[in-house]
Amino acid sequence: MLSRINGRIQLASWRQPRVLLWATAGVVTLAFLITLEIAARRYGLPGPITNQAQELIFAPKSGPLLYASMALMMVVLTWRQRFVAAGAAIGIDVVVALVRWAVDAKMTFGNGALWVILGCAVIAFTRRSGQERLLMLKGVGLGLLLVAGRKTGDAWLLITSKTRPTVLDEYVVTADHALGDPSWVAGRIIEATGPVGAHVLDWVYAQLAVAAAVVALYQLRNVAVERRFPGHHLVRTFLVIGLLGPAIYMIFPVVGPIFTYGTGAFGTGGEEWAVANLWPDTPPPVSTPHPVLYDEVTPRNCMPSLHTAWATTIFVHSRKGPRVLRYAGTFWLIATLCATLGFGYHYGVDLIAGVVFALTIDAAMRALDRGWDRSAVTLVAYGTTVFALLLVSYRYLPMEMAGHPWVFGPLLLLAMGSVILGYVRTTRLWEPKAAPVQRPEPQPGLV
């Protein structure tokens, strides 16, 4: 009889709305990864699941990202368990490094972190039960999702290059005249700084996910004590941006200045497909834009700039941290904007769209946690409308934008600024109000 009662209690717990939501999200994520795996294999390349499984043995693409993912997973562990997990990961990496050195293979690290994450998943199923099992599985899922997001992005980029033979760069670069061709300006500035500035910005650009993990670790620092995750944190917005952004790539395929208008000083690729060798010295002349046929290798990953979107969310979520974290968030945003423009990866209008995209998604994720009231619906609807109008104007009004830069340039900045202002004002209203301090009433008799 007791076993039947316990079974009913466990069944009731699984019927709770939050548990059902997590289960549904897990099923949808798995189905999405399987779909991308099948799509990638149609083009003769491994998908995100295969790439992730290979990193258990072969050299990982990003060791720092795997350790950042393990650090996110460890927010659910006690300090003793964290030391054990970190020691196990380092020990496995040392053994793997010795094997690689013996066979003269590529020296890298990160396999140990992935093994530890999967080991915690096994422990959750075999040694934990109830809420403790659910909490540990949430931690494992959080760590794996950060890694899977990178692999999913790689698969998406492959699909964009194979399914979108033409690109709309000429429309975007024409619209970018309204902002004064900032990519060309930033490219010449970074070229003048020499290799030091370029190396710093390249490192910042490549380690964006690690910076996000640092901010998320601060937000999730109390999970092990409170035994629950906060309702809203950076990782949720970060992953949703990575999930929805590539869908816009398919709608508005753009490859970027460095591939369409020359390779400049910071990379190679696209010379045989480039419209002209102009970047970063000579801004392209204003002419009637048209779709351009491009190769089947270069990702169509410019519109919107997801690096800008992610750096914006890092900046926003670092505002409530200590001073050093706020400074780091500001630095990462500025450096990412400089890198995206200065390396010729993006046009200026891409960055504006990226900021609007990020704030709209973050507002939606906050509303999902606190509830959809009128202010939330208004903010998300306004951000979505502005984002859609930006894309429409880039596609159908580029000549007008280039012909009247003193009108459309400020309008683009005002559109972005209005979304920023609406986000700041609305989210401030959502913050919990501090209870007023009760002052003791004066007592004349004591006077």
PDB file of C-alpha atoms in Angstrom, residues 53-180:
ATOM      1  CA  ALA A  53      29.558  12.779 -29.469  1.00  0.00           C
ATOM      2  CA  GLN A  54      32.902  12.947 -31.269  1.00  0.00           C
ATOM      3  CA  GLU A  55      34.240  15.376 -28.675  1.00  0.00           C
ATOM      4  CA  LEU A  56      34.137  12.626 -26.062  1.00  0.00           C
ATOM      5  CA  ILE A  57      37.283  11.233 -27.714  1.00  0.00           C
ATOM      6  CA  PHE A  58      38.501  13.530 -30.469  1.00  0.00           C
ATOM      7  CA  ALA A  59      39.830  17.075 -30.120  1.00  0.00           C
ATOM      8  CA  PRO A  60      37.088  19.504 -29.062  1.00  0.00           C
ATOM      9  CA  LYS A  61      36.471  22.620 -31.116  1.00  0.00           C
ATOM     10  CA  SER A  62      36.478  24.826 -28.011  1.00  0.00           C
ATOM     11  CA  GLY A  63      37.926  23.608 -24.713  1.00  0.00           C
ATOM     12  CA  PRO A  64      37.072  26.826 -22.828  1.00  0.00           C
ATOM     13  CA  LEU A  65      33.428  26.457 -23.888  1.00  0.00           C
ATOM     14  CA  LEU A  66      33.268  22.899 -22.519  1.00  0.00           C
ATOM     15  CA  TYR A  67      34.717  23.983 -19.184  1.00  0.00           C
ATOM     16  CA  ALA A  68      32.335  26.942 -19.067  1.00  0.00           C
ATOM     17  CA  SER A  69      29.472  24.504 -19.667  1.00  0.00           C
ATOM     18  CA  MET A  70      30.728  22.281 -16.859  1.00  0.00           C
ATOM     19  CA  ALA A  71      30.915  25.308 -14.572  1.00  0.00           C
ATOM     20  CA  LEU A  72      27.278  26.092 -15.344  1.00  0.00           C
ATOM     21  CA  MET A  73      26.325  22.505 -14.562  1.00  0.00           C
ATOM     22  CA  MET A  74      28.159  22.683 -11.229  1.00  0.00           C
ATOM     23  CA  VAL A  75      25.890  25.424  -9.870  1.00  0.00           C
ATOM     24  CA  VAL A  76      23.642  22.616  -8.567  1.00  0.00           C
ATOM     25  CA  LEU A  77      26.507  20.883  -6.716  1.00  0.00           C
ATOM     26  CA  THR A  78      27.947  21.481  -3.275  1.00  0.00           C
ATOM     27  CA  TRP A  79      31.436  22.892  -2.969  1.00  0.00           C
ATOM     28  CA  ARG A  80      32.879  19.469  -2.174  1.00  0.00           C
ATOM     29  CA  GLN A  81      31.190  17.974  -5.221  1.00  0.00           C
ATOM     30  CA  ARG A  82      32.474  20.842  -7.365  1.00  0.00           C
ATOM     31  CA  PHE A  83      36.072  20.174  -6.340  1.00  0.00           C
ATOM     32  CA  VAL A  84      35.643  16.480  -7.095  1.00  0.00           C
ATOM     33  CA  ALA A  85      34.063  17.203 -10.491  1.00  0.00           C
ATOM     34  CA  ALA A  86      36.731  19.743 -11.460  1.00  0.00           C
ATOM     35  CA  GLY A  87      39.513  17.395 -10.362  1.00  0.00           C
ATOM     36  CA  ALA A  88      38.016  14.542 -12.371  1.00  0.00           C
ATOM     37  CA  ALA A  89      37.751  16.718 -15.482  1.00  0.00           C
ATOM     38  CA  ILE A  90      41.349  17.910 -15.195  1.00  0.00           C
ATOM     39  CA  GLY A  91      42.574  14.364 -14.538  1.00  0.00           C
ATOM     40  CA  ILE A  92      40.801  13.005 -17.612  1.00  0.00           C
ATOM     41  CA  ASP A  93      42.214  15.818 -19.726  1.00  0.00           C
ATOM     42  CA  VAL A  94      45.736  15.082 -18.496  1.00  0.00           C
ATOM     43  CA  VAL A  95      45.395  11.412 -19.445  1.00  0.00           C
ATOM     44  CA  VAL A  96      43.909  12.274 -22.848  1.00  0.00           C
ATOM     45  CA  ALA A  97      46.686  14.838 -23.452  1.00  0.00           C
ATOM     46  CA  LEU A  98      49.346  12.196 -22.731  1.00  0.00           C
ATOM     47  CA  VAL A  99      47.715   9.825 -25.200  1.00  0.00           C
ATOM     48  CA  ARG A 100      47.548  12.559 -27.841  1.00  0.00           C
ATOM     49  CA  TRP A 101      51.167  13.453 -27.229  1.00  0.00           C
ATOM     50  CA  ALA A 102      52.187   9.804 -27.595  1.00  0.00           C
ATOM     51  CA  VAL A 103      50.421   9.426 -30.942  1.00  0.00           C
ATOM     52  CA  ASP A 104      51.425  12.919 -32.124  1.00  0.00           C
ATOM     53  CA  ALA A 105      47.822  14.133 -32.381  1.00  0.00           C
ATOM     54  CA  LYS A 106      46.501  17.670 -31.981  1.00  0.00           C
ATOM     55  CA  MET A 107      46.997  18.917 -28.420  1.00  0.00           C
ATOM     56  CA  THR A 108      43.866  20.421 -26.911  1.00  0.00           C
ATOM     57  CA  PHE A 109      41.627  20.036 -23.861  1.00  0.00           C
ATOM     58  CA  GLY A 110      37.971  19.863 -22.867  1.00  0.00           C
ATOM     59  CA  ASN A 111      37.117  16.171 -23.158  1.00  0.00           C
ATOM     60  CA  GLY A 112      37.254  15.777 -19.385  1.00  0.00           C
ATOM     61  CA  ALA A 113      34.640  18.480 -18.851  1.00  0.00           C
ATOM     62  CA  LEU A 114      32.226  16.755 -21.235  1.00  0.00           C
ATOM     63  CA  TRP A 115      32.801  13.386 -19.519  1.00  0.00           C
ATOM     64  CA  VAL A 116      32.032  14.947 -16.120  1.00  0.00           C
ATOM     65  CA  ILE A 117      28.796  16.525 -17.389  1.00  0.00           C
ATOM     66  CA  LEU A 118      27.597  13.185 -18.753  1.00  0.00           C
ATOM     67  CA  GLY A 119      28.741  11.437 -15.565  1.00  0.00           C
ATOM     68  CA  CYS A 120      26.562  13.758 -13.492  1.00  0.00           C
ATOM     69  CA  ALA A 121      23.618  12.824 -15.714  1.00  0.00           C
ATOM     70  CA  VAL A 122      24.234   9.142 -14.934  1.00  0.00           C
ATOM     71  CA  ILE A 123      24.481   9.914 -11.210  1.00  0.00           C
ATOM     72  CA  ALA A 124      21.212  11.848 -11.351  1.00  0.00           C
ATOM     73  CA  PHE A 125      19.375   8.846 -12.788  1.00  0.00           C
ATOM     74  CA  THR A 126      21.025   6.198 -10.619  1.00  0.00           C
ATOM     75  CA  ARG A 127      21.778   7.893  -7.268  1.00  0.00           C
ATOM     76  CA  ARG A 128      19.227  10.706  -6.948  1.00  0.00           C
ATOM     77  CA  SER A 129      15.454  10.860  -6.698  1.00  0.00           C
ATOM     78  CA  GLY A 130      12.636  13.390  -6.554  1.00  0.00           C
ATOM     79  CA  GLN A 131      13.539  17.068  -6.562  1.00  0.00           C
ATOM     80  CA  GLU A 132      17.262  16.367  -6.176  1.00  0.00           C
ATOM     81  CA  ARG A 133      17.257  14.313  -9.372  1.00  0.00           C
ATOM     82  CA  LEU A 134      15.307  17.013 -11.199  1.00  0.00           C
ATOM     83  CA  LEU A 135      17.647  19.752  -9.992  1.00  0.00           C
ATOM     84  CA  MET A 136      20.776  17.862 -11.091  1.00  0.00           C
ATOM     85  CA  LEU A 137      19.236  17.071 -14.468  1.00  0.00           C
ATOM     86  CA  LYS A 138      18.446  20.768 -14.915  1.00  0.00           C
ATOM     87  CA  GLY A 139      22.100  21.551 -14.257  1.00  0.00           C
ATOM     88  CA  VAL A 140      23.250  18.909 -16.729  1.00  0.00           C
ATOM     89  CA  GLY A 141      20.771  20.174 -19.301  1.00  0.00           C
ATOM     90  CA  LEU A 142      21.968  23.735 -18.798  1.00  0.00           C
ATOM     91  CA  GLY A 143      25.578  22.736 -19.437  1.00  0.00           C
ATOM     92  CA  LEU A 144      24.784  20.567 -22.442  1.00  0.00           C
ATOM     93  CA  LEU A 145      22.517  23.209 -23.981  1.00  0.00           C
ATOM     94  CA  LEU A 146      25.317  25.765 -24.008  1.00  0.00           C
ATOM     95  CA  VAL A 147      27.505  23.318 -25.952  1.00  0.00           C
ATOM     96  CA  ALA A 148      24.637  22.112 -28.141  1.00  0.00           C
ATOM     97  CA  GLY A 149      23.839  25.728 -29.000  1.00  0.00           C
ATOM     98  CA  ARG A 150      27.292  26.062 -30.579  1.00  0.00           C
ATOM     99  CA  LYS A 151      26.884  22.813 -32.533  1.00  0.00           C
ATOM    100  CA  THR A 152      23.356  23.738 -33.582  1.00  0.00           C
ATOM    101  CA  GLY A 153      24.607  27.071 -34.862  1.00  0.00           C
ATOM    102  CA  ASP A 154      27.245  25.334 -36.981  1.00  0.00           C
ATOM    103  CA  ALA A 155      24.577  23.097 -38.525  1.00  0.00           C
ATOM    104  CA  TRP A 156      22.313  26.074 -39.189  1.00  0.00           C
ATOM    105  CA  LEU A 157      25.124  27.923 -40.945  1.00  0.00           C
ATOM    106  CA  LEU A 158      25.714  24.928 -43.191  1.00  0.00           C
ATOM    107  CA  ILE A 159      22.030  24.817 -44.095  1.00  0.00           C
ATOM    108  CA  THR A 160      21.937  28.541 -44.932  1.00  0.00           C
ATOM    109  CA  SER A 161      24.880  28.219 -47.308  1.00  0.00           C
ATOM    110  CA  LYS A 162      23.353  25.224 -49.092  1.00  0.00           C
ATOM    111  CA  THR A 163      19.758  26.417 -49.364  1.00  0.00           C
ATOM    112  CA  ARG A 164      20.198  30.141 -50.113  1.00  0.00           C
ATOM    113  CA  PRO A 165      22.235  30.446 -53.349  1.00  0.00           C
ATOM    114  CA  THR A 166      21.699  34.214 -53.633  1.00  0.00           C
ATOM    115  CA  VAL A 167      22.475  36.882 -51.035  1.00  0.00           C
ATOM    116  CA  LEU A 168      21.076  40.361 -50.401  1.00  0.00           C
ATOM    117  CA  ASP A 169      24.321  42.134 -49.530  1.00  0.00           C
ATOM    118  CA  GLU A 170      23.878  44.835 -52.147  1.00  0.00           C
ATOM    119  CA  TYR A 171      20.594  45.876 -50.531  1.00  0.00           C
ATOM    120  CA  VAL A 172      22.168  46.003 -47.080  1.00  0.00           C
ATOM    121  CA  VAL A 173      25.327  47.851 -48.109  1.00  0.00           C
ATOM    122  CA  THR A 174      23.185  50.426 -49.939  1.00  0.00           C
ATOM    123  CA  ALA A 175      21.044  50.928 -46.828  1.00  0.00           C
ATOM    124  CA  ASP A 176      24.251  51.141 -44.774  1.00  0.00           C
ATOM    125  CA  HIS A 177      25.169  54.378 -46.561  1.00  0.00           C
ATOM    126  CA  ALA A 178      22.601  56.027 -44.284  1.00  0.00           C
ATOM    127  CA  LEU A 179      24.925  55.291 -41.354  1.00  0.00           C
ATOM    128  CA  GLY A 180      28.102  56.361 -43.149  1.00  0.00           C
TER     129      GLY A 180
END
